[in-house]
Structure formats: C-alpha cells, structure tokens
Amino acid sequence: MLRYKCEHRGKTFTQIDQYKPSSKTCSSCGYKMSDMSLKIRDW
C-alpha cells in the first residue's frame, strides 16, 4: 500500500530490514554510532 502511494505521487520508496539500526546512522555523512542510549533524541 505504501509503495503504491509513493509510486502514484512520484516519490521514492526504500524498504529496509526491520532490524537495521537506522536511527544510529547519520543521514548526512553515514557515520554509525556504536552505542547510543534511548534518551538521545538527536545528534
């Protein structure tokens, strides 16, 4: 359903593994933090 909505609106849909630690990876440079507590909201 979500893939269809993205295709219909000309957006990119990227499916990743459910266990990939994407919140630990910087979206700008790709740096991955090895240990990060739950209280950290942005870095």
PDB file of C-alpha atoms in Angstrom:
ATOM      1  CA  MET A   1       0.000   0.000   0.000  1.00  0.00           C
ATOM      2  CA  LEU A   2       2.718   2.482   0.953  1.00  0.00           C
ATOM      3  CA  ARG A   3       4.793   1.550  -2.091  1.00  0.00           C
ATOM      4  CA  TYR A   4       1.779   2.175  -4.334  1.00  0.00           C
ATOM      5  CA  LYS A   5       1.141   5.601  -2.770  1.00  0.00           C
ATOM      6  CA  CYS A   6       4.765   6.624  -3.334  1.00  0.00           C
ATOM      7  CA  GLU A   7       4.747   5.460  -6.955  1.00  0.00           C
ATOM      8  CA  HIS A   8       1.434   7.220  -7.579  1.00  0.00           C
ATOM      9  CA  ARG A   9       2.859  10.525  -6.285  1.00  0.00           C
ATOM     10  CA  GLY A  10       6.274  10.188  -7.919  1.00  0.00           C
ATOM     11  CA  LYS A  11       8.131   9.639  -4.640  1.00  0.00           C
ATOM     12  CA  THR A  12      10.929   7.231  -3.814  1.00  0.00           C
ATOM     13  CA  PHE A  13      10.114   4.250  -1.604  1.00  0.00           C
ATOM     14  CA  THR A  14      13.013   2.437   0.048  1.00  0.00           C
ATOM     15  CA  GLN A  15      12.403  -0.729   2.029  1.00  0.00           C
ATOM     16  CA  ILE A  16      14.987  -1.639   4.664  1.00  0.00           C
ATOM     17  CA  ASP A  17      15.421  -4.549   7.054  1.00  0.00           C
ATOM     18  CA  GLN A  18      13.315  -4.169  10.213  1.00  0.00           C
ATOM     19  CA  TYR A  19      16.376  -4.640  12.429  1.00  0.00           C
ATOM     20  CA  LYS A  20      18.666  -2.137  10.660  1.00  0.00           C
ATOM     21  CA  PRO A  21      19.793   0.458  13.233  1.00  0.00           C
ATOM     22  CA  SER A  22      18.816   3.412  11.032  1.00  0.00           C
ATOM     23  CA  SER A  23      18.375   5.773  13.986  1.00  0.00           C
ATOM     24  CA  LYS A  24      22.075   5.294  14.808  1.00  0.00           C
ATOM     25  CA  THR A  25      23.205   6.306  11.315  1.00  0.00           C
ATOM     26  CA  CYS A  26      23.778   9.952  10.351  1.00  0.00           C
ATOM     27  CA  SER A  27      21.688  10.837   7.290  1.00  0.00           C
ATOM     28  CA  SER A  28      24.266  13.403   6.129  1.00  0.00           C
ATOM     29  CA  CYS A  29      27.617  11.643   6.414  1.00  0.00           C
ATOM     30  CA  GLY A  30      26.702   7.995   7.120  1.00  0.00           C
ATOM     31  CA  TYR A  31      28.555   7.800  10.451  1.00  0.00           C
ATOM     32  CA  LYS A  32      27.217   4.994  12.672  1.00  0.00           C
ATOM     33  CA  MET A  33      27.181   5.388  16.463  1.00  0.00           C
ATOM     34  CA  SER A  34      28.031   2.105  18.141  1.00  0.00           C
ATOM     35  CA  ASP A  35      26.383   2.793  21.493  1.00  0.00           C
ATOM     36  CA  MET A  36      23.507   5.220  21.965  1.00  0.00           C
ATOM     37  CA  SER A  37      21.081   5.391  24.884  1.00  0.00           C
ATOM     38  CA  LEU A  38      17.350   5.839  24.413  1.00  0.00           C
ATOM     39  CA  LYS A  39      17.381   9.344  25.932  1.00  0.00           C
ATOM     40  CA  ILE A  40      19.367  10.748  22.980  1.00  0.00           C
ATOM     41  CA  ARG A  41      16.821  12.181  20.523  1.00  0.00           C
ATOM     42  CA  ASP A  42      19.060  13.964  18.029  1.00  0.00           C
ATOM     43  CA  TRP A  43      22.786  14.074  17.440  1.00  0.00           C
TER      44      TRP A  43
END
